[in-house]
């Protein structure tokens, strides 16, 4: 689909999923979503940003009811993110920490999970082997609980 035609069809829930149907089918069948990614320049890697832009469509992740956005992935019970930052927690906070907000606000709204975990290793540039080992142990323990 050409970009202009694709944009015109964005709200056409009968056809907007056709280019990404296998991803939509997997998302609709999921009960748990776990994302593992690095944070680059206080954002997602392009491929993950593209996934959200292309797959979290009207009729998939949300629906419009009287012009208002309503959640549409409420069958997913658990949402988790595992990530690393080069920045310290303070620098990420001062930059607004967009990846964290995406999970704890936007995705939490459209999914309404029973469990949400955002596990981040900050200051990766100076993380020691002990820091990394402790983080991996924390991730393992959290995944066991999910």
mmCIF file with all atom_site columns, C-alpha atoms in Angstrom:
data_model
loop_
_atom_site.group_PDB
_atom_site.id
_atom_site.type_symbol
_atom_site.label_atom_id
_atom_site.label_alt_id
_atom_site.label_comp_id
_atom_site.label_asym_id
_atom_site.label_entity_id
_atom_site.label_seq_id
_atom_site.pdbx_PDB_ins_code
_atom_site.Cartn_x
_atom_site.Cartn_y
_atom_site.Cartn_z
_atom_site.occupancy
_atom_site.B_iso_or_equiv
_atom_site.pdbx_formal_charge
_atom_site.auth_seq_id
_atom_site.auth_comp_id
_atom_site.auth_asym_id
_atom_site.auth_atom_id
_atom_site.pdbx_PDB_model_num
ATOM 1   C CA . UNK A 1 1   ? 0.000   0.000   0.000  1.00 0.00 ? 1   UNK A CA 1
ATOM 2   C CA . UNK A 1 2   ? 1.273   3.476   -0.787 1.00 0.00 ? 2   UNK A CA 1
ATOM 3   C CA . UNK A 1 3   ? 1.802   5.718   2.270  1.00 0.00 ? 3   UNK A CA 1
ATOM 4   C CA . UNK A 1 4   ? -1.088  8.076   1.379  1.00 0.00 ? 4   UNK A CA 1
ATOM 5   C CA . UNK A 1 5   ? -3.488  5.194   0.801  1.00 0.00 ? 5   UNK A CA 1
ATOM 6   C CA . UNK A 1 6   ? -2.264  3.506   3.955  1.00 0.00 ? 6   UNK A CA 1
ATOM 7   C CA . UNK A 1 7   ? -2.981  6.629   5.989  1.00 0.00 ? 7   UNK A CA 1
ATOM 8   C CA . UNK A 1 8   ? -6.433  6.985   4.450  1.00 0.00 ? 8   UNK A CA 1
ATOM 9   C CA . UNK A 1 9   ? -7.164  3.376   5.443  1.00 0.00 ? 9   UNK A CA 1
ATOM 10  C CA . UNK A 1 10  ? -5.775  3.677   8.976  1.00 0.00 ? 10  UNK A CA 1
ATOM 11  C CA . UNK A 1 11  ? -9.215  3.687   10.604 1.00 0.00 ? 11  UNK A CA 1
ATOM 12  C CA . UNK A 1 12  ? -10.680 1.058   8.268  1.00 0.00 ? 12  UNK A CA 1
ATOM 13  C CA . UNK A 1 13  ? -10.595 -1.844  10.701 1.00 0.00 ? 13  UNK A CA 1
ATOM 14  C CA . UNK A 1 14  ? -11.733 -4.267  8.011  1.00 0.00 ? 14  UNK A CA 1
ATOM 15  C CA . UNK A 1 15  ? -8.523  -3.767  5.993  1.00 0.00 ? 15  UNK A CA 1
ATOM 16  C CA . UNK A 1 16  ? -5.936  -1.879  8.077  1.00 0.00 ? 16  UNK A CA 1
ATOM 17  C CA . UNK A 1 17  ? -4.417  -5.077  9.458  1.00 0.00 ? 17  UNK A CA 1
ATOM 18  C CA . UNK A 1 18  ? -3.865  -6.832  6.114  1.00 0.00 ? 18  UNK A CA 1
ATOM 19  C CA . UNK A 1 19  ? -0.182  -5.807  5.682  1.00 0.00 ? 19  UNK A CA 1
ATOM 20  C CA . UNK A 1 20  ? 0.684   -7.035  9.204  1.00 0.00 ? 20  UNK A CA 1
ATOM 21  C CA . UNK A 1 21  ? -1.917  -9.778  9.719  1.00 0.00 ? 21  UNK A CA 1
ATOM 22  C CA . UNK A 1 22  ? 0.456   -12.450 11.134 1.00 0.00 ? 22  UNK A CA 1
ATOM 23  C CA . UNK A 1 23  ? 1.607   -9.996  13.844 1.00 0.00 ? 23  UNK A CA 1
ATOM 24  C CA . UNK A 1 24  ? -1.967  -8.983  14.613 1.00 0.00 ? 24  UNK A CA 1
ATOM 25  C CA . UNK A 1 25  ? -3.028  -12.634 14.897 1.00 0.00 ? 25  UNK A CA 1
ATOM 26  C CA . UNK A 1 26  ? -0.238  -13.363 17.370 1.00 0.00 ? 26  UNK A CA 1
ATOM 27  C CA . UNK A 1 27  ? -1.056  -10.268 19.400 1.00 0.00 ? 27  UNK A CA 1
ATOM 28  C CA . UNK A 1 28  ? -4.739  -11.187 19.526 1.00 0.00 ? 28  UNK A CA 1
ATOM 29  C CA . UNK A 1 29  ? -3.863  -14.712 20.709 1.00 0.00 ? 29  UNK A CA 1
ATOM 30  C CA . UNK A 1 30  ? -1.389  -13.587 23.390 1.00 0.00 ? 30  UNK A CA 1
ATOM 31  C CA . UNK A 1 31  ? -2.065  -13.712 27.106 1.00 0.00 ? 31  UNK A CA 1
ATOM 32  C CA . UNK A 1 32  ? 1.396   -12.426 28.047 1.00 0.00 ? 32  UNK A CA 1
ATOM 33  C CA . UNK A 1 33  ? 3.557   -9.807  26.324 1.00 0.00 ? 33  UNK A CA 1
ATOM 34  C CA . UNK A 1 34  ? 7.218   -9.481  27.242 1.00 0.00 ? 34  UNK A CA 1
ATOM 35  C CA . UNK A 1 35  ? 9.380   -6.934  25.440 1.00 0.00 ? 35  UNK A CA 1
ATOM 36  C CA . UNK A 1 36  ? 13.169  -7.064  25.682 1.00 0.00 ? 36  UNK A CA 1
ATOM 37  C CA . UNK A 1 37  ? 15.014  -4.101  24.197 1.00 0.00 ? 37  UNK A CA 1
ATOM 38  C CA . UNK A 1 38  ? 17.767  -1.545  24.790 1.00 0.00 ? 38  UNK A CA 1
ATOM 39  C CA . UNK A 1 39  ? 16.889  2.114   25.257 1.00 0.00 ? 39  UNK A CA 1
ATOM 40  C CA . UNK A 1 40  ? 18.704  4.262   22.710 1.00 0.00 ? 40  UNK A CA 1
ATOM 41  C CA . UNK A 1 41  ? 18.692  8.050   23.066 1.00 0.00 ? 41  UNK A CA 1
ATOM 42  C CA . UNK A 1 42  ? 15.771  7.784   25.498 1.00 0.00 ? 42  UNK A CA 1
ATOM 43  C CA . UNK A 1 43  ? 13.673  5.913   22.948 1.00 0.00 ? 43  UNK A CA 1
ATOM 44  C CA . UNK A 1 44  ? 12.949  2.526   21.438 1.00 0.00 ? 44  UNK A CA 1
ATOM 45  C CA . UNK A 1 45  ? 15.062  0.945   18.727 1.00 0.00 ? 45  UNK A CA 1
ATOM 46  C CA . UNK A 1 46  ? 13.497  1.750   15.352 1.00 0.00 ? 46  UNK A CA 1
ATOM 47  C CA . UNK A 1 47  ? 12.268  -1.793  14.768 1.00 0.00 ? 47  UNK A CA 1
ATOM 48  C CA . UNK A 1 48  ? 10.300  -1.800  18.038 1.00 0.00 ? 48  UNK A CA 1
ATOM 49  C CA . UNK A 1 49  ? 8.891   1.679   17.384 1.00 0.00 ? 49  UNK A CA 1
ATOM 50  C CA . UNK A 1 50  ? 7.886   0.449   13.924 1.00 0.00 ? 50  UNK A CA 1
ATOM 51  C CA . UNK A 1 51  ? 6.168   -2.574  15.472 1.00 0.00 ? 51  UNK A CA 1
ATOM 52  C CA . UNK A 1 52  ? 4.048   -0.344  17.702 1.00 0.00 ? 52  UNK A CA 1
ATOM 53  C CA . UNK A 1 53  ? 3.260   2.008   14.806 1.00 0.00 ? 53  UNK A CA 1
ATOM 54  C CA . UNK A 1 54  ? 2.339   -0.773  12.371 1.00 0.00 ? 54  UNK A CA 1
ATOM 55  C CA . UNK A 1 55  ? 0.604   -3.332  14.607 1.00 0.00 ? 55  UNK A CA 1
ATOM 56  C CA . UNK A 1 56  ? -1.059  -1.363  17.413 1.00 0.00 ? 56  UNK A CA 1
ATOM 57  C CA . UNK A 1 57  ? -3.815  -0.181  15.084 1.00 0.00 ? 57  UNK A CA 1
ATOM 58  C CA . UNK A 1 58  ? -7.441  0.864   15.503 1.00 0.00 ? 58  UNK A CA 1
ATOM 59  C CA . UNK A 1 59  ? -9.397  -2.322  15.969 1.00 0.00 ? 59  UNK A CA 1
ATOM 60  C CA . UNK A 1 60  ? -6.323  -4.090  17.316 1.00 0.00 ? 60  UNK A CA 1
ATOM 61  C CA . UNK A 1 61  ? -4.898  -2.297  20.352 1.00 0.00 ? 61  UNK A CA 1
ATOM 62  C CA . UNK A 1 62  ? -7.712  0.208   20.716 1.00 0.00 ? 62  UNK A CA 1
ATOM 63  C CA . UNK A 1 63  ? -11.135 1.008   19.371 1.00 0.00 ? 63  UNK A CA 1
ATOM 64  C CA . UNK A 1 64  ? -12.999 4.265   19.056 1.00 0.00 ? 64  UNK A CA 1
ATOM 65  C CA . UNK A 1 65  ? -16.272 4.604   20.954 1.00 0.00 ? 65  UNK A CA 1
ATOM 66  C CA . UNK A 1 66  ? -18.074 7.889   20.336 1.00 0.00 ? 66  UNK A CA 1
ATOM 67  C CA . UNK A 1 67  ? -14.740 9.389   19.290 1.00 0.00 ? 67  UNK A CA 1
ATOM 68  C CA . UNK A 1 68  ? -12.935 8.274   22.453 1.00 0.00 ? 68  UNK A CA 1
ATOM 69  C CA . UNK A 1 69  ? -10.177 5.689   22.654 1.00 0.00 ? 69  UNK A CA 1
ATOM 70  C CA . UNK A 1 70  ? -11.148 2.463   24.446 1.00 0.00 ? 70  UNK A CA 1
ATOM 71  C CA . UNK A 1 71  ? -8.798  -0.427  25.293 1.00 0.00 ? 71  UNK A CA 1
ATOM 72  C CA . UNK A 1 72  ? -8.909  -3.446  23.017 1.00 0.00 ? 72  UNK A CA 1
ATOM 73  C CA . UNK A 1 73  ? -6.208  -5.849  24.250 1.00 0.00 ? 73  UNK A CA 1
ATOM 74  C CA . UNK A 1 74  ? -7.759  -6.652  27.596 1.00 0.00 ? 74  UNK A CA 1
ATOM 75  C CA . UNK A 1 75  ? -7.307  -10.400 27.086 1.00 0.00 ? 75  UNK A CA 1
ATOM 76  C CA . UNK A 1 76  ? -3.575  -9.927  27.801 1.00 0.00 ? 76  UNK A CA 1
ATOM 77  C CA . UNK A 1 77  ? -3.094  -10.518 31.516 1.00 0.00 ? 77  UNK A CA 1
ATOM 78  C CA . UNK A 1 78  ? 0.629   -9.769  31.886 1.00 0.00 ? 78  UNK A CA 1
ATOM 79  C CA . UNK A 1 79  ? 2.823   -7.080  30.357 1.00 0.00 ? 79  UNK A CA 1
ATOM 80  C CA . UNK A 1 80  ? 6.550   -6.844  31.012 1.00 0.00 ? 80  UNK A CA 1
ATOM 81  C CA . UNK A 1 81  ? 9.523   -4.903  29.690 1.00 0.00 ? 81  UNK A CA 1
ATOM 82  C CA . UNK A 1 82  ? 13.175  -5.777  30.234 1.00 0.00 ? 82  UNK A CA 1
ATOM 83  C CA . UNK A 1 83  ? 15.556  -3.059  29.162 1.00 0.00 ? 83  UNK A CA 1
ATOM 84  C CA . UNK A 1 84  ? 18.860  -1.323  29.702 1.00 0.00 ? 84  UNK A CA 1
ATOM 85  C CA . UNK A 1 85  ? 19.844  2.342   29.605 1.00 0.00 ? 85  UNK A CA 1
ATOM 86  C CA . UNK A 1 86  ? 23.217  3.981   29.186 1.00 0.00 ? 86  UNK A CA 1
ATOM 87  C CA . UNK A 1 87  ? 21.865  6.806   31.339 1.00 0.00 ? 87  UNK A CA 1
ATOM 88  C CA . UNK A 1 88  ? 21.455  6.950   35.081 1.00 0.00 ? 88  UNK A CA 1
ATOM 89  C CA . UNK A 1 89  ? 17.937  6.835   36.544 1.00 0.00 ? 89  UNK A CA 1
ATOM 90  C CA . UNK A 1 90  ? 18.138  10.587  37.193 1.00 0.00 ? 90  UNK A CA 1
ATOM 91  C CA . UNK A 1 91  ? 19.092  11.421  33.604 1.00 0.00 ? 91  UNK A CA 1
ATOM 92  C CA . UNK A 1 92  ? 16.308  9.171   32.297 1.00 0.00 ? 92  UNK A CA 1
ATOM 93  C CA . UNK A 1 93  ? 13.845  10.864  34.656 1.00 0.00 ? 93  UNK A CA 1
ATOM 94  C CA . UNK A 1 94  ? 15.002  14.340  33.595 1.00 0.00 ? 94  UNK A CA 1
ATOM 95  C CA . UNK A 1 95  ? 14.513  13.341  29.926 1.00 0.00 ? 95  UNK A CA 1
ATOM 96  C CA . UNK A 1 96  ? 10.968  12.199  30.704 1.00 0.00 ? 96  UNK A CA 1
ATOM 97  C CA . UNK A 1 97  ? 11.789  8.490   30.339 1.00 0.00 ? 97  UNK A CA 1
ATOM 98  C CA . UNK A 1 98  ? 9.534   7.944   27.279 1.00 0.00 ? 98  UNK A CA 1
ATOM 99  C CA . UNK A 1 99  ? 9.962   4.134   27.112 1.00 0.00 ? 99  UNK A CA 1
ATOM 100 C CA . UNK A 1 100 ? 8.851   3.712   30.713 1.00 0.00 ? 100 UNK A CA 1
ATOM 101 C CA . UNK A 1 101 ? 5.859   6.005   30.150 1.00 0.00 ? 101 UNK A CA 1
ATOM 102 C CA . UNK A 1 102 ? 4.892   4.051   27.030 1.00 0.00 ? 102 UNK A CA 1
ATOM 103 C CA . UNK A 1 103 ? 4.597   0.889   29.126 1.00 0.00 ? 103 UNK A CA 1
ATOM 104 C CA . UNK A 1 104 ? 3.222   2.303   32.361 1.00 0.00 ? 104 UNK A CA 1
ATOM 105 C CA . UNK A 1 105 ? 0.719   4.656   30.744 1.00 0.00 ? 105 UNK A CA 1
ATOM 106 C CA . UNK A 1 106 ? -0.066  3.969   27.080 1.00 0.00 ? 106 UNK A CA 1
ATOM 107 C CA . UNK A 1 107 ? 0.249   0.177   26.950 1.00 0.00 ? 107 UNK A CA 1
ATOM 108 C CA . UNK A 1 108 ? -1.212  -0.186  30.424 1.00 0.00 ? 108 UNK A CA 1
ATOM 109 C CA . UNK A 1 109 ? -4.299  1.684   29.166 1.00 0.00 ? 109 UNK A CA 1
ATOM 110 C CA . UNK A 1 110 ? -4.887  -0.356  25.991 1.00 0.00 ? 110 UNK A CA 1
ATOM 111 C CA . UNK A 1 111 ? -4.064  -3.697  27.639 1.00 0.00 ? 111 UNK A CA 1
ATOM 112 C CA . UNK A 1 112 ? -5.243  -3.299  31.246 1.00 0.00 ? 112 UNK A CA 1
ATOM 113 C CA . UNK A 1 113 ? -2.974  -6.095  32.476 1.00 0.00 ? 113 UNK A CA 1
ATOM 114 C CA . UNK A 1 114 ? -3.327  -7.695  35.888 1.00 0.00 ? 114 UNK A CA 1
ATOM 115 C CA . UNK A 1 115 ? 0.479   -7.595  36.162 1.00 0.00 ? 115 UNK A CA 1
ATOM 116 C CA . UNK A 1 116 ? 2.882   -5.016  34.784 1.00 0.00 ? 116 UNK A CA 1
ATOM 117 C CA . UNK A 1 117 ? 6.641   -5.158  35.278 1.00 0.00 ? 117 UNK A CA 1
ATOM 118 C CA . UNK A 1 118 ? 9.162   -2.641  33.957 1.00 0.00 ? 118 UNK A CA 1
ATOM 119 C CA . UNK A 1 119 ? 12.640  -3.946  34.686 1.00 0.00 ? 119 UNK A CA 1
ATOM 120 C CA . UNK A 1 120 ? 15.464  -1.606  33.765 1.00 0.00 ? 120 UNK A CA 1
ATOM 121 C CA . UNK A 1 121 ? 19.215  -1.720  34.242 1.00 0.00 ? 121 UNK A CA 1
ATOM 122 C CA . UNK A 1 122 ? 20.289  1.916   34.283 1.00 0.00 ? 122 UNK A CA 1
ATOM 123 C CA . UNK A 1 123 ? 23.807  3.319   33.841 1.00 0.00 ? 123 UNK A CA 1
ATOM 124 C CA . UNK A 1 124 ? 24.814  0.353   31.684 1.00 0.00 ? 124 UNK A CA 1
ATOM 125 C CA . UNK A 1 125 ? 27.935  2.235   30.603 1.00 0.00 ? 125 UNK A CA 1
ATOM 126 C CA . UNK A 1 126 ? 29.348  1.818   34.109 1.00 0.00 ? 126 UNK A CA 1
ATOM 127 C CA . UNK A 1 127 ? 27.590  -1.372  35.212 1.00 0.00 ? 127 UNK A CA 1
ATOM 128 C CA . UNK A 1 128 ? 29.892  -3.909  36.768 1.00 0.00 ? 128 UNK A CA 1
ATOM 129 C CA . UNK A 1 129 ? 29.667  -7.657  36.342 1.00 0.00 ? 129 UNK A CA 1
ATOM 130 C CA . UNK A 1 130 ? 28.047  -7.756  39.780 1.00 0.00 ? 130 UNK A CA 1
ATOM 131 C CA . UNK A 1 131 ? 25.420  -5.167  38.705 1.00 0.00 ? 131 UNK A CA 1
ATOM 132 C CA . UNK A 1 132 ? 24.597  -7.133  35.567 1.00 0.00 ? 132 UNK A CA 1
ATOM 133 C CA . UNK A 1 133 ? 24.452  -10.443 37.423 1.00 0.00 ? 133 UNK A CA 1
ATOM 134 C CA . UNK A 1 134 ? 22.115  -8.973  40.053 1.00 0.00 ? 134 UNK A CA 1
ATOM 135 C CA . UNK A 1 135 ? 19.874  -7.509  37.343 1.00 0.00 ? 135 UNK A CA 1
ATOM 136 C CA . UNK A 1 136 ? 19.680  -10.833 35.506 1.00 0.00 ? 136 UNK A CA 1
ATOM 137 C CA . UNK A 1 137 ? 18.808  -12.562 38.784 1.00 0.00 ? 137 UNK A CA 1
ATOM 138 C CA . UNK A 1 138 ? 16.037  -9.999  39.352 1.00 0.00 ? 138 UNK A CA 1
ATOM 139 C CA . UNK A 1 139 ? 14.725  -10.537 35.819 1.00 0.00 ? 139 UNK A CA 1
ATOM 140 C CA . UNK A 1 140 ? 14.787  -14.300 36.318 1.00 0.00 ? 140 UNK A CA 1
ATOM 141 C CA . UNK A 1 141 ? 12.892  -14.036 39.591 1.00 0.00 ? 141 UNK A CA 1
ATOM 142 C CA . UNK A 1 142 ? 10.284  -11.717 38.060 1.00 0.00 ? 142 UNK A CA 1
ATOM 143 C CA . UNK A 1 143 ? 9.802   -14.015 35.054 1.00 0.00 ? 143 UNK A CA 1
ATOM 144 C CA . UNK A 1 144 ? 9.338   -16.991 37.375 1.00 0.00 ? 144 UNK A CA 1
ATOM 145 C CA . UNK A 1 145 ? 6.544   -15.055 39.117 1.00 0.00 ? 145 UNK A CA 1
ATOM 146 C CA . UNK A 1 146 ? 4.817   -14.234 35.838 1.00 0.00 ? 146 UNK A CA 1
#
